Structures are given as structure tokens and as C-alpha cells.
DNA sequence: TTGTAGGCGTTATCAT
DNA sequence: ATGATAACGCCTACAA
């Protein structure tokens, strides 16, 4: 494990000079720089950024905390974040909460122990203990939320206009001639799912469509019973001609059942999902869905965090991205 | 940012004693421990594990390097790794290579800079520069490969018996009466894909099935042209009655095209995929596939790495997990 | 059981 | 342009 000390010994230079070389300080002659780099290469020197972090108070590591790695949306956003951060010379460490607020707390504390320079979070479905966010504020760790955020907080955020997403999806179904649309709703604890539902309801209202409570269809966590419930819904209301699901997977449930009942999609019933998950394009028929602009969200989140890290004056911003409807065969 | 120094000042004890408390040293009286913990809580003390790492040479962080976070298989394995490692009190940091060997190199160096205690890798499709693995060996960083590994290396590994997977998938199709099966092959640079193909070929051989080169169908990276090529294959060989794809997504391609040609699945043509990706169960018909035992692989990989970290004697092991066929409607 | 002191690898502040 | 030195927060002989 060669250190700058070894390089100093071998070159006859001082520690300070070696350090300057690796920090791209302009105050070092080309000749010395050459010599240092040569010896460093010979010694297979690798800077110890832990030590640097200890001294400088900056770790150049930022923590990313998301509910689930194995989720198309989060994965894409993280990739966007990663890309930007790498350009800035930052490493990111990713942890998942698996939708547990206990784990969320644990991982955040773990981030703090690692002295991360900043934190990016998308919260769990379980309501988060608000004290943790206060703690983060006390510690003055820059924090940016994306997509999912706690009901009350005092940090910056980057979100999608989920209300708009729900509305354009529903409006599209209406434009395609649907008269009796059902919304497959998501978890009530998650604000973005609420927003999508409100978008749905508002679209119906704006078009003077009738609305009954059965048009908000709530799912359980059990796949099998979900399927049965949807099946019952269809027999109870045979004139249903459209579904807007809060997530692509749930759109898939519905498609699955409709296919097994030999219902013609899209001629008898049209379907729209949410998320533009990668499989949606491969389905038969391909699924109309709402694109969340994951990559852009990631980049924007990263940029926002960097602004907070670089400037001490704390200006909290709320940025809202606009979703985009991707029309495919399931509604056309 | 309270440190043990602050706690020492407040309690009137020495640094050493405080340190001992947080390292669960038995050599500290219950009374002192109580007092220290109390003051620590008041001061919102968070141990600086970076500093501890610098001093002790142990970071309690392990690096996980995978091609893509947003991939069902890798995501699940990582979750398995994470679970086990957390039990051992280790943090994991995840990075992705996006199948680029340059990035792979970069991330590994970044791991070394962070002084990780161990590294878990699944390599890229691009052949990796073998010097990096030598470097890791020189540095004595414990390394365990999973699933994808370099052709030549000297570390432990945990893999799936992909040959077996290819064989049972093919045998299943043969048992179901298929006479003319085509394999949708994967990237030639990836050993696991080669193995799946060999399993396919061996199954044909064992059953005395004829074999022609067109039965190995190679994909390009372009989705659209892939579809066209598969379409052509089907018109050139109208008696094809079975497909074994090296991955579920490619099985999906085939299903998609067959559906658009109104081919009866599974009565006319049967399909088997590989991976047991989450969407396979939701397709219509549901897709028969080979399960890779992701979670178990993750746990086993983690355990193997821990063994290497804890004992200095280096015993390289090669562990092979057995895949399992999941029979669904697409072949039944 | 507790304290003292040196050092892990780096950077920052002075000097020179 | 370069050097000397203290300090970051913690651990660990060794001493008491």
C-alpha cells in the first residue's frame, strides 16, 4: 500500500508537493509533476480517499436511497444520477429500503456514518418518521428528494406531475371514445399514486363523465386475489370499456384477464398503464402508457444536489417534470 | 459533529475508554459504559467509520459491481447479498458497469480507493482486461465472482449450471413432443450464454435429434431487425415447433411475433425462456422458463466472501447452483 | 479498569 | 515552487 509518504521518500520531495500533484494544484512545476507521476505509477499508488475525506471533511461520495433497486423506474433514475455525478467526480452508493421505514432510517444513519457529502432519497410507502429529516437538516447534509417525498419536509425535490399524468392518460381514453373507465388505484400512502388518481377523477369531471365509486378499484398485495377481484368487477359491470392503471404491472394484470376472457383489446376495452416499463413495448398488444422521463429526472436531481453542495446558501427548490403519453396498440 | 473527543471532555474520561465502549470491549465497567452512551446520545454522536477505517485498515464496506442494476436477475442477487452482509454488519456499495470494461476498470479502482474490505463482481460482456484481476490479487482484496466470470482468474466463484439449464429446458420441449427446436442464442462473449447453448445442443444429441446450423439463431442488438429475422426464420422453416431462448426477453420477442402471425402457442409452437423474470408469469400464455435461484446465489456469494475476509488462508472455491425448470402454459 | 501517546494517509497553513 | 508541521477522528500497544 504505497502512500504519498513513499513517493516523497523516493523522489526526495515533501509530502506537500506530492499532495499538490494529485490535487492538480497549479503551483507545481511540470518537471516535478512528471517525476512524481512516474514514481507513483511504479509504486502502484492509489490515493486513499478515506484519509483525504477525514482531513478535508469531504468524502466525494453521495448516498442514494430508493425503495427498490429492481424497479425499472428507480433503476433508470439512478443511472441518470450516476452519470451526472461521475462527471463531477463523485461516487454514488446505492441502498434500498424495501419499502420499510425502519430500514430507511437505518440506511440513512449508515450514510451519515460514511460521511456522505449529500443524499438523494425517494421515500418508502410506509410513512417515514419525520425526525430523521430534521436530523439531516441539523447535520446540514444536503438532501434532495425525487419522485416520492414526505408530506412535510424542508428540502429540495424533483418530482413528476403525476396529476397531469393521470389526466392525460384518462383524457386519451376519453378521446378514444371510452365511456366507462375504471382506475386501478395504488397505495393510498403514496402521494404520487393519489395524484394519478386525482388526475383521473379530474379528467372525468372535465368531460362531464359520470363517476361512481366502483370506478376506483383498489388492489391488494395478493396477485391471485387481485385477479379474481378484477374478474368480478368485469362481470358486475359488463359495459366497462377502458382501464387506466396506476402502474404498468397492474395494466398487465388486467390485460391478462381480458385475454383469458377473449375480450378484444383495444376494440372492446382499451387500456393505459403508467411508467413506460421496458416490457410494455413487447406485449401483444403493446401497452399505451405514461412515460416518466426517468433519465431526465435523475440528471436534474443530481444537478440540484450539486448546487446545494457547492453553495452554502440554502435555496430549496421544487421542480416538476411533465409526463408524456406513449400511445401504443392497447388503446388505439 | 461530535467526536469521541467531545464525549471524553464531557465525561472526564479518556479517548481510549470512549473508543472501547463503541467497540464493545469487555474491559470497561458497566457504569462507565452507561455514562458514555448517555452523553453520546445527548451529543448525537455518530461514529466516523472513515476515520476508524483509516486507523484499522478495515472499512466494513464491500463493493458490488454488476453490469446493470436494472436487471431482474442482478437486482435479486444483490438483494440477497445485501441481506446477508447487513447481518454481518457490513455495508455494500453498488456500482454498475453498463457492460463496458472501461467502466468496470474505473469502478474497481474506485472501490480500491474507498478501501473496500471485499469485492463481488459479475463481469461485463466485453472481455475484461485480466490485469485488473491480478491487481486485485496483489492488493489481497478478497474477490468473489458470481454468474459471469472471466475465462481465466484465480478467485472464488458462485455460478449457475447454465449448461444444465439449457439441457433441462430443451429436454422439456422434446418431452412435450417438439421435433424441430430453435435456440435463440445470446452474446458469444458471455460464457453463461455459451453454456446454455451447449446444453441445448447436448440435449438434441442425447435424444438423437437432427441438428442444423439454422437452429442456432443469433440476435443483433437491434430489436426491430431481430423481429424481422425471426419472422424470416419462421417462413423459411414452417415446421419449427419449439423455441428455447437464452433469455426471457427474447422469448417475449418470439411470442410477440407468433401472436401477430396467429400461431397457436403452445399447440403449434412451444416456447421456453430463461431467467424466470417477473413478467413471465403475467404473460398470456404464461411463459415456461428456467429459474436461476437469484436469491440463493446472492446469499451464497456473500457467505463465500465473508469466509475469505475472515480467514487469511485463501482457499478458492467454485460453487455451482442447479437451475430449476418452471413449467407454465407456453409449453404445456 | 482506565489513561497516554503515537500513528493511519491526507490536506491546510504557514514558512521559505 | 516547495517544505515543515499540525490536524482530521479513531484505534491500540503499553503503561499505570
XYZ file of C-alpha atoms (C1' of nucleotides) in Angstrom:
696
model
C 0.000 0.000 0.000
C 2.067 2.852 -1.240
C 1.218 6.259 0.179
C 2.357 9.763 -0.663
C 4.933 9.270 2.027
C 6.614 6.555 -0.020
C 6.553 8.732 -3.084
C 8.054 11.563 -1.088
C 10.852 9.312 0.083
C 11.578 8.023 -3.412
C 11.535 11.445 -5.050
C 13.181 13.418 -2.291
C 10.242 15.799 -2.348
C 7.985 16.705 0.538
C 4.559 15.326 1.327
C 3.002 18.658 0.498
C 4.303 18.652 -3.034
C 3.118 15.153 -3.728
C -0.285 16.019 -2.414
C -0.397 19.080 -4.636
C 0.335 16.999 -7.698
C -2.654 14.799 -7.093
C -4.878 17.752 -6.406
C -3.958 19.379 -9.693
C -2.561 22.378 -7.924
C -1.106 24.858 -10.417
C 1.719 25.586 -8.005
C 3.961 22.762 -9.057
C 6.492 22.700 -11.879
C 5.959 20.462 -14.849
C 9.208 18.685 -14.139
C 8.345 17.736 -10.569
C 4.874 16.712 -11.602
C 6.352 14.354 -14.183
C 8.719 12.832 -11.689
C 6.028 12.341 -9.094
C 3.610 10.740 -11.504
C 6.304 8.404 -12.755
C 7.223 7.186 -9.293
C 3.562 6.956 -8.337
C 2.927 4.673 -11.289
C 5.904 2.494 -10.375
C 4.637 2.136 -6.848
C 1.053 1.438 -7.993
C -0.018 4.286 -5.829
C -3.750 4.584 -5.174
C -4.914 7.668 -3.305
C -6.665 6.895 -0.062
C -9.768 8.961 -0.330
C -10.818 7.898 3.138
C -7.849 9.715 4.573
C -8.480 12.673 2.343
C -12.082 12.724 3.480
C -11.001 12.643 7.089
C -8.770 15.620 6.614
C -10.861 17.684 4.259
C -14.279 16.808 5.580
C -15.390 15.962 2.044
C -15.872 12.343 1.028
C -16.911 12.897 -2.581
C -19.455 10.175 -2.025
C -23.160 10.723 -2.233
C -25.766 8.324 -0.940
C -28.805 7.303 -2.948
C -31.656 5.711 -1.070
C -34.504 4.131 -3.006
C -37.248 1.661 -2.190
C -36.176 -0.991 -4.658
C -33.254 -1.382 -6.980
C -35.122 -3.879 -9.022
C -37.640 -1.479 -10.358
C -37.457 -0.043 -13.812
C -38.189 3.497 -12.783
C -35.769 3.735 -9.886
C -33.084 1.913 -11.804
C -33.264 4.393 -14.647
C -33.279 7.405 -12.391
C -30.272 6.091 -10.531
C -28.452 5.600 -13.801
C -29.146 9.236 -14.643
C -27.868 10.341 -11.257
C -24.793 8.197 -11.560
C -23.895 9.575 -14.948
C -24.036 13.176 -13.832
C -22.264 12.572 -10.551
C -19.438 10.724 -12.191
C -18.811 13.768 -14.339
C -18.441 15.800 -11.188
C -16.006 13.272 -9.779
C -18.401 11.891 -7.216
C -19.085 8.289 -6.355
C -22.551 7.187 -5.501
C -23.548 4.461 -3.127
C -26.946 2.947 -3.525
C -29.054 1.380 -0.817
C -32.571 0.061 -0.859
C -35.246 0.333 1.803
C -37.570 -2.405 0.523
C -40.394 -0.050 1.467
C -39.578 -0.318 5.169
C -39.260 2.917 7.099
C -37.116 1.154 9.692
C -34.624 0.222 7.038
C -34.857 3.717 5.644
C -33.778 5.123 8.978
C -31.022 2.569 9.281
C -29.606 3.256 5.853
C -29.687 6.999 6.366
C -27.710 6.612 9.551
C -25.328 4.399 7.702
C -24.902 7.148 5.103
C -24.099 9.611 7.824
C -21.501 7.307 9.295
C -19.887 7.124 5.890
C -19.821 10.914 5.843
C -21.556 11.243 2.518
C -21.457 14.718 1.027
C -25.092 14.566 0.017
C -28.146 12.365 -0.010
C -30.794 11.618 -2.615
C -33.961 9.902 -1.438
C -37.194 8.539 -2.743
C -39.215 7.618 0.327
C -40.916 4.390 1.258
C -44.615 3.715 1.079
C -44.691 3.392 4.843
C -44.832 6.874 6.290
C -41.360 7.944 7.291
C -40.536 9.125 10.768
C -40.134 12.873 10.200
C -37.474 13.221 12.889
C -34.880 11.697 10.615
C -35.262 14.509 8.108
C -34.892 17.036 10.871
C -31.716 15.271 11.892
C -30.390 15.550 8.382
C -31.171 19.230 8.353
C -29.401 19.662 11.676
C -26.373 17.895 10.287
C -26.504 20.212 7.308
C -26.228 17.318 4.888
C -27.642 18.439 1.539
C -30.703 16.357 0.696
C -32.791 16.164 -2.459
C -35.955 14.116 -2.793
C -37.157 12.700 -6.046
C -40.486 11.257 -7.120
C -41.695 10.237 -3.692
C -41.432 12.725 -0.887
C -42.644 13.037 2.680
C -45.823 15.084 3.173
C -43.916 17.701 5.092
C -40.235 18.458 4.707
C -37.831 21.322 4.077
C -35.543 20.140 1.341
C -35.437 20.407 -2.425
C -37.341 17.993 -4.593
C -37.697 16.842 -8.166
C -40.976 15.203 -8.997
C -43.177 14.225 -11.862
C -46.502 15.888 -12.362
C -48.415 12.733 -11.594
C -51.715 14.536 -11.598
C -51.038 15.608 -15.150
C -50.016 12.044 -15.965
C -53.296 10.666 -14.686
C -55.183 13.307 -16.539
C -53.596 12.863 -19.968
C -53.949 9.104 -19.696
C -57.634 9.401 -18.898
C -58.241 12.130 -21.440
C -56.685 9.916 -24.075
C -59.095 7.105 -23.239
C -61.997 9.530 -23.403
C -60.779 10.865 -26.732
C -60.679 7.310 -27.997
C -64.365 7.003 -27.182
C -64.361 5.318 -23.776
C -67.494 5.975 -21.732
C -66.964 3.824 -18.682
C -63.397 3.911 -17.421
C -62.036 2.269 -14.282
C -58.910 3.351 -12.459
C -56.747 0.661 -10.907
C -55.518 2.650 -7.933
C -52.285 2.334 -5.981
C -51.292 2.519 -2.346
C -53.107 5.339 -0.550
C -49.985 6.212 1.423
C -48.037 7.167 -1.648
C -48.661 10.718 -2.763
C -47.829 10.072 -6.404
C -50.494 7.382 -6.600
C -53.004 9.751 -5.041
C -52.077 12.344 -7.640
C -52.573 9.927 -10.511
C -55.985 9.100 -9.143
C -56.917 12.772 -8.809
C -55.803 13.301 -12.380
C -58.149 10.509 -13.396
C -61.075 11.944 -11.462
C -60.469 15.453 -12.738
C -60.367 14.268 -16.328
C -63.742 12.576 -15.902
C -65.157 15.714 -14.334
C -63.820 17.989 -17.044
C -65.529 15.838 -19.644
C -68.762 15.596 -17.684
C -68.438 11.867 -17.375
C -70.422 10.141 -14.654
C -68.401 8.862 -11.742
C -69.168 6.083 -9.319
C -67.046 4.686 -6.517
C -66.599 1.333 -8.270
C -64.520 3.199 -10.847
C -61.739 3.455 -8.287
C -60.549 -0.078 -7.983
C -58.189 -0.797 -5.131
C -55.701 -3.616 -5.243
C -54.473 -5.854 -2.502
C -50.947 -7.165 -2.229
C -52.014 -10.618 -3.337
C -51.756 -11.222 -7.069
C -54.229 -14.063 -7.205
C -56.992 -12.354 -5.299
C -56.404 -9.204 -7.336
C -57.121 -11.130 -10.479
C -60.303 -12.537 -9.046
C -61.448 -9.120 -7.942
C -60.863 -7.629 -11.360
C -62.733 -10.522 -12.885
C -65.702 -9.865 -10.626
C -65.606 -6.189 -11.486
C -65.889 -7.029 -15.169
C -68.876 -9.305 -14.717
C -70.588 -6.789 -12.431
C -70.083 -4.010 -14.973
C -70.055 -5.538 -18.450
C -70.054 -2.145 -20.166
C -66.643 -1.123 -18.880
C -64.659 -0.032 -21.939
C -61.464 1.407 -20.510
C -58.860 0.892 -17.795
C -56.280 3.297 -16.526
C -53.863 1.546 -14.196
C -51.573 3.445 -11.836
C -48.713 1.148 -12.858
C -47.792 -0.931 -15.875
C -47.768 -4.164 -13.916
C -51.358 -3.692 -12.948
C -52.271 -2.890 -16.533
C -50.680 -6.238 -17.309
C -52.933 -7.977 -14.755
C -55.956 -6.553 -16.461
C -54.752 -7.406 -19.942
C -54.066 -10.918 -18.807
C -57.586 -11.416 -17.516
C -59.222 -9.768 -20.507
C -57.259 -12.052 -22.823
C -58.326 -15.115 -20.914
C -61.936 -13.914 -21.284
C -61.321 -13.413 -25.011
C -62.108 -9.729 -24.812
C -60.915 -7.766 -27.812
C -58.235 -5.237 -26.864
C -58.444 -2.419 -27.871
C -61.733 -2.692 -29.759
C -63.915 -3.693 -26.829
C -61.779 -2.423 -23.957
C -58.833 -0.029 -24.046
C -56.021 0.032 -21.524
C -53.463 2.589 -20.424
C -50.665 1.939 -17.949
C -48.166 4.153 -16.180
C -44.375 4.043 -16.197
C -43.344 3.030 -19.705
C -41.681 -0.013 -18.204
C -39.458 -1.841 -20.650
C -41.787 -4.790 -21.186
C -44.729 -2.629 -22.238
C -43.457 -2.371 -25.786
C -43.177 -6.141 -26.101
C -46.690 -7.031 -25.085
C -49.325 -8.120 -27.524
C -51.000 -5.723 -27.985
C -48.309 -3.264 -26.953
C -49.334 -1.150 -23.984
C -50.146 2.541 -24.106
C -48.524 4.109 -21.075
C -47.289 7.302 -19.443
C -43.562 7.917 -19.658
C -41.948 9.290 -16.524
C -38.822 10.726 -18.025
C -36.679 8.757 -15.608
C -33.347 9.729 -17.014
C -34.047 13.409 -17.032
C -35.327 13.167 -13.502
C -32.083 11.549 -12.430
C -29.939 14.172 -14.062
C -31.992 17.019 -12.684
C -31.887 15.548 -9.204
C -28.126 15.207 -9.397
C -27.707 18.763 -10.629
C -29.894 20.075 -7.849
C -27.898 18.247 -5.220
C -24.650 19.560 -6.645
C -25.938 23.114 -6.398
C -26.672 22.537 -2.729
C -23.279 21.022 -2.116
C -21.406 23.783 -3.851
C -23.200 26.802 -2.470
C -23.810 27.221 1.213
C -26.865 29.418 0.869
C -29.751 27.025 1.051
C -32.389 27.705 -1.560
C -34.997 24.969 -1.577
C -36.474 24.319 -4.967
C -39.401 22.251 -6.140
C -39.014 21.100 -9.700
C -41.804 19.374 -11.560
C -41.310 17.383 -14.742
C -44.066 16.800 -17.239
C -45.016 13.232 -18.157
C -45.583 12.168 -21.733
C -48.198 9.816 -23.126
C -46.832 6.981 -25.243
C -49.658 5.747 -27.424
C -49.463 2.111 -28.457
C -51.849 -0.583 -29.614
C -53.757 -1.256 -26.386
C -55.741 1.955 -26.783
C -55.613 2.654 -30.466
C -20.132 16.863 14.502
C -19.471 15.391 17.903
C -16.453 13.085 18.155
C -15.198 10.828 20.884
C -13.068 13.743 21.944
C -16.173 15.705 22.866
C -17.550 12.770 24.779
C -14.264 12.408 26.588
C -14.353 16.062 27.566
C -17.935 15.866 28.827
C -17.440 12.662 30.782
C -13.980 13.354 32.096
C -12.871 10.009 30.681
C -10.102 9.383 28.195
C -10.396 8.869 24.475
C -9.403 5.263 24.835
C -12.261 4.447 27.138
C -14.803 6.046 24.856
C -13.390 4.137 21.928
C -13.604 0.907 23.890
C -17.258 1.470 24.626
C -18.111 1.707 20.964
C -16.030 -1.307 20.110
C -17.829 -3.415 22.677
C -14.636 -4.028 24.532
C -15.272 -6.124 27.651
C -12.687 -4.079 29.507
C -14.980 -1.302 30.566
C -17.222 -1.142 33.599
C -20.962 -1.120 33.201
C -21.177 2.212 34.946
C -18.739 3.960 32.626
C -20.394 2.412 29.593
C -23.755 3.788 30.717
C -22.361 7.235 31.241
C -20.608 7.275 27.886
C -23.648 6.085 25.994
C -25.809 8.663 27.680
C -23.535 11.550 26.786
C -23.069 10.164 23.288
C -26.808 10.203 22.766
C -27.053 13.766 24.056
C -24.375 14.880 21.651
C -25.944 12.988 18.731
C -22.658 11.252 18.304
C -22.214 9.302 15.072
C -19.045 7.232 14.795
C -16.857 8.272 11.900
C -16.214 4.950 10.291
C -13.972 6.596 7.752
C -11.545 7.523 10.484
C -11.877 4.095 12.019
C -11.170 2.569 8.649
C -8.078 4.682 8.227
C -6.761 3.546 11.535
C -7.796 -0.072 11.498
C -7.469 -0.729 7.809
C -10.983 -2.152 7.768
C -13.836 -0.208 6.244
C -16.677 -2.679 6.759
C -17.788 -1.782 3.274
C -17.906 -4.220 0.437
C -18.213 -3.269 -3.208
C -20.633 -4.955 -5.573
C -20.029 -4.481 -9.272
C -22.650 -5.606 -11.740
C -23.407 -4.890 -15.373
C -26.816 -3.401 -14.797
C -28.837 -2.562 -11.747
C -31.983 -2.539 -13.761
C -31.995 -6.220 -14.483
C -34.181 -8.609 -12.627
C -31.503 -11.202 -12.082
C -28.785 -8.880 -10.836
C -31.214 -6.937 -8.729
C -32.355 -10.055 -6.940
C -28.853 -11.344 -6.374
C -27.801 -8.015 -4.953
C -30.726 -8.077 -2.588
C -29.579 -11.474 -1.392
C -26.058 -10.206 -0.886
C -27.264 -7.128 0.913
C -29.377 -9.104 3.333
C -26.553 -11.369 4.396
C -23.968 -8.624 4.589
C -26.167 -6.450 6.743
C -26.372 -9.287 9.230
C -22.615 -9.272 9.395
C -22.575 -5.527 9.970
C -21.249 -4.671 6.548
C -22.431 -2.003 4.181
C -22.499 -2.639 0.499
C -21.957 -0.147 -2.256
C -23.288 -0.991 -5.656
C -21.928 0.210 -8.953
C -22.843 -0.665 -12.497
C -20.590 -1.160 -15.498
C -23.228 -0.890 -18.224
C -21.363 -3.733 -19.925
C -18.311 -1.540 -20.510
C -14.959 -2.964 -19.493
C -13.543 0.544 -19.234
C -16.154 1.434 -16.684
C -15.538 -1.858 -14.961
C -11.908 -0.948 -14.506
C -12.806 2.519 -13.341
C -15.295 1.313 -10.766
C -12.908 -1.292 -9.418
C -10.293 1.361 -8.908
C -12.859 3.480 -7.236
C -13.620 0.578 -4.900
C -9.975 0.297 -4.040
C -9.757 3.981 -3.294
C -12.650 3.563 -0.912
C -10.709 0.772 0.760
C -13.487 -1.761 0.494
C -12.959 -4.914 2.521
C -14.111 -7.150 -0.290
C -15.462 -7.123 -3.811
C -18.220 -9.056 -5.539
C -18.281 -8.953 -9.336
C -20.291 -10.190 -12.239
C -18.271 -9.266 -15.315
C -19.243 -7.374 -18.426
C -19.953 -8.894 -21.809
C -16.915 -7.129 -23.186
C -13.881 -9.179 -22.275
C -12.270 -7.700 -19.193
C -8.633 -6.699 -19.099
C -7.164 -9.526 -16.985
C -4.546 -7.265 -15.435
C -7.136 -5.733 -13.152
C -7.831 -9.056 -11.504
C -4.140 -9.576 -10.996
C -4.016 -6.185 -9.383
C -6.785 -7.172 -7.025
C -4.938 -10.305 -6.125
C -1.775 -8.315 -5.473
C -3.715 -5.990 -3.232
C -5.064 -9.019 -1.420
C -8.612 -7.735 -1.650
C -10.945 -10.699 -1.293
C -12.931 -11.127 -4.501
C -15.831 -13.409 -5.354
C -17.357 -13.694 -8.799
C -20.937 -14.630 -9.399
C -22.768 -15.756 -12.502
C -20.444 -14.195 -15.050
C -16.752 -14.718 -14.652
C -13.617 -14.108 -16.670
C -12.297 -17.078 -18.669
C -9.189 -17.207 -16.524
C -8.939 -15.998 -12.964
C -7.864 -17.104 -9.522
C -10.675 -16.173 -7.211
C -13.736 -17.898 -5.826
C -16.929 -18.039 -7.777
C -20.590 -18.871 -7.441
C -22.324 -19.729 -10.667
C -25.376 -21.361 -12.047
C -25.092 -24.564 -14.015
C -26.170 -22.902 -17.217
C -25.391 -25.977 -19.267
C -27.822 -27.916 -17.149
C -30.328 -25.101 -17.538
C -30.102 -25.263 -21.314
C -30.396 -29.000 -21.208
C -33.467 -29.271 -18.999
C -35.212 -26.561 -20.982
C -34.554 -28.374 -24.243
C -35.319 -31.785 -22.818
C -38.640 -30.439 -21.620
C -39.519 -29.285 -25.133
C -38.520 -32.670 -26.522
C -40.596 -34.432 -23.883
C -43.544 -32.298 -24.928
C -43.176 -33.641 -28.445
C -41.152 -30.958 -30.217
C -39.200 -32.207 -33.235
C -37.703 -29.033 -34.633
C -36.418 -26.693 -31.951
C -34.547 -23.443 -32.460
C -32.297 -21.834 -29.888
C -32.280 -18.050 -29.663
C -28.650 -17.631 -28.696
C -27.000 -14.888 -26.670
C -23.760 -12.975 -26.894
C -20.845 -15.256 -27.775
C -18.549 -13.420 -25.369
C -20.576 -14.403 -22.361
C -19.716 -17.802 -21.021
C -23.105 -18.432 -19.469
C -24.814 -17.926 -22.802
C -22.364 -20.332 -24.418
C -23.181 -22.863 -21.741
C -26.902 -22.557 -22.289
C -26.332 -23.149 -25.970
C -24.186 -26.208 -25.299
C -26.889 -27.549 -23.041
C -29.322 -27.130 -25.899
C -27.073 -28.901 -28.380
C -26.284 -31.715 -25.983
C -29.950 -32.315 -25.298
C -30.634 -32.643 -29.015
C -27.711 -35.034 -29.368
C -28.778 -37.160 -26.420
C -32.196 -37.572 -27.978
C -30.796 -38.244 -31.453
C -32.471 -35.194 -32.857
C -31.143 -33.813 -36.120
C -29.224 -30.572 -35.835
C -28.662 -27.891 -38.414
C -26.910 -24.540 -38.061
C -30.135 -22.576 -38.556
C -31.246 -23.975 -35.211
C -28.819 -21.614 -33.531
C -30.348 -18.252 -34.113
C -28.170 -15.277 -33.275
C -29.617 -11.944 -32.307
C -28.364 -8.482 -33.056
C -28.634 -5.541 -30.690
C -31.427 -4.012 -32.725
C -34.908 -5.007 -31.602
C -36.640 -4.255 -34.881
C -34.261 -6.175 -37.103
C -34.332 -9.052 -34.640
C -38.032 -9.311 -35.090
C -37.719 -9.341 -38.850
C -35.050 -12.002 -38.720
C -37.151 -14.241 -36.542
C -40.065 -13.740 -38.882
C -37.935 -14.820 -41.823
C -36.739 -17.858 -39.927
C -40.319 -18.940 -39.395
C -41.258 -18.631 -43.042
C -38.085 -20.431 -44.136
C -38.779 -23.299 -41.740
C -42.539 -23.629 -41.296
C -42.224 -26.866 -39.338
C -40.438 -25.290 -36.397
C -42.377 -26.355 -33.309
C -40.271 -25.150 -30.425
C -38.116 -22.248 -29.250
C -35.654 -22.134 -26.408
C -34.474 -18.593 -25.823
C -31.363 -17.793 -23.786
C -33.292 -15.058 -22.020
C -36.912 -14.300 -21.191
C -36.912 -11.067 -23.132
C -36.032 -12.888 -26.298
C -38.712 -15.468 -25.641
C -41.021 -12.497 -25.460
C -39.873 -11.302 -28.899
C -40.731 -14.663 -30.332
C -44.080 -14.867 -28.599
C -44.914 -11.424 -29.850
C -44.245 -12.353 -33.470
C -46.004 -15.685 -33.248
C -49.071 -13.968 -31.837
C -49.107 -11.448 -34.645
C -48.970 -14.385 -37.078
C -51.834 -16.030 -35.218
C -49.773 -19.070 -34.377
C -51.238 -21.191 -31.613
C -48.988 -21.278 -28.529
C -48.384 -23.880 -27.214
C -50.279 -26.192 -29.536
C -48.414 -25.370 -32.723
C -45.213 -23.957 -31.266
C -43.902 -24.218 -27.702
C -41.594 -21.707 -26.056
C -39.220 -21.810 -23.121
C -37.319 -18.814 -21.782
C -34.547 -18.384 -19.248
C -34.432 -16.323 -16.058
C -37.896 -16.523 -14.537
C -38.113 -12.771 -14.881
C -41.051 -11.292 -13.008
C -43.165 -10.566 -16.063
C -43.072 -14.156 -17.341
C -45.890 -15.180 -15.059
C -48.106 -12.378 -16.310
C -47.882 -13.125 -19.996
C -50.644 -14.727 -21.935
C -49.877 -17.594 -22.225
C -47.586 -17.565 -19.217
C -44.008 -18.396 -20.104
C -42.230 -21.606 -19.181
C -38.753 -20.625 -18.060
C -35.639 -21.640 -16.150
C -35.317 -20.242 -12.653
C -31.855 -19.074 -11.669
C -32.222 -19.096 -7.933
C -31.096 -15.493 -7.683
C -31.611 -15.048 -4.004
C -29.732 -18.154 -3.032
C -26.915 -17.162 -5.326
C -26.675 -13.802 -3.599
C -26.581 -15.304 -0.152
C -24.032 -17.911 -1.112
C -21.832 -15.305 -2.744
C -21.964 -13.156 0.371
C -21.131 -16.085 2.618
C -18.206 -17.032 0.443
C -16.805 -13.534 0.545
C -17.158 -13.407 4.309
C -15.165 -16.586 4.629
C -12.381 -15.012 2.616
C -12.458 -11.848 4.659
C -12.382 -13.634 7.983
C -9.744 -16.232 7.292
C -6.414 -15.314 5.773
C -5.735 -18.680 4.238
C -7.019 -18.364 0.727
C -8.999 -21.347 -0.437
C -10.595 -20.702 -3.785
C -13.896 -22.420 -4.243
C -16.134 -22.914 -7.245
C -19.735 -23.362 -6.264
C -22.359 -24.338 -8.789
C -26.075 -23.938 -8.221
C -28.641 -26.011 -10.046
C -31.342 -24.291 -12.088
C -34.948 -25.292 -11.927
C -37.487 -25.519 -14.715
C -40.712 -23.627 -14.119
C -43.343 -25.130 -16.369
C -46.099 -22.767 -17.444
C -48.596 -22.523 -20.274
C -46.298 -21.661 -23.165
C -45.055 -25.235 -23.376
C -47.812 -27.245 -21.839
C -10.450 -0.891 34.644
C -8.562 3.343 32.769
C -5.048 6.626 30.692
C -1.101 8.073 27.471
C 0.737 8.627 23.174
C 1.767 7.537 18.501
C 0.212 6.921 14.055
C -3.158 5.604 9.938
C -2.788 8.944 4.830
C -4.061 13.095 3.660
C -4.628 18.237 3.444
C -4.078 23.112 5.094
C -1.431 26.727 7.000
C 2.390 28.643 7.490
C 7.004 29.491 6.181
C 10.950 29.551 2.987
C 7.611 26.469 -6.323
C 8.492 23.759 -2.290
C 8.830 22.349 2.665
C 7.612 21.610 7.666
C 4.118 20.661 10.667
C -0.286 20.214 12.779
C -4.565 18.298 12.493
C -8.773 15.293 10.940
C -11.220 11.036 14.326
C -10.091 6.934 15.693
C -7.530 2.605 17.442
C -4.131 0.121 20.124
C 0.049 -1.142 22.430
C 1.811 -0.041 26.556
C 1.807 1.901 30.916
C -0.492 2.899 35.290
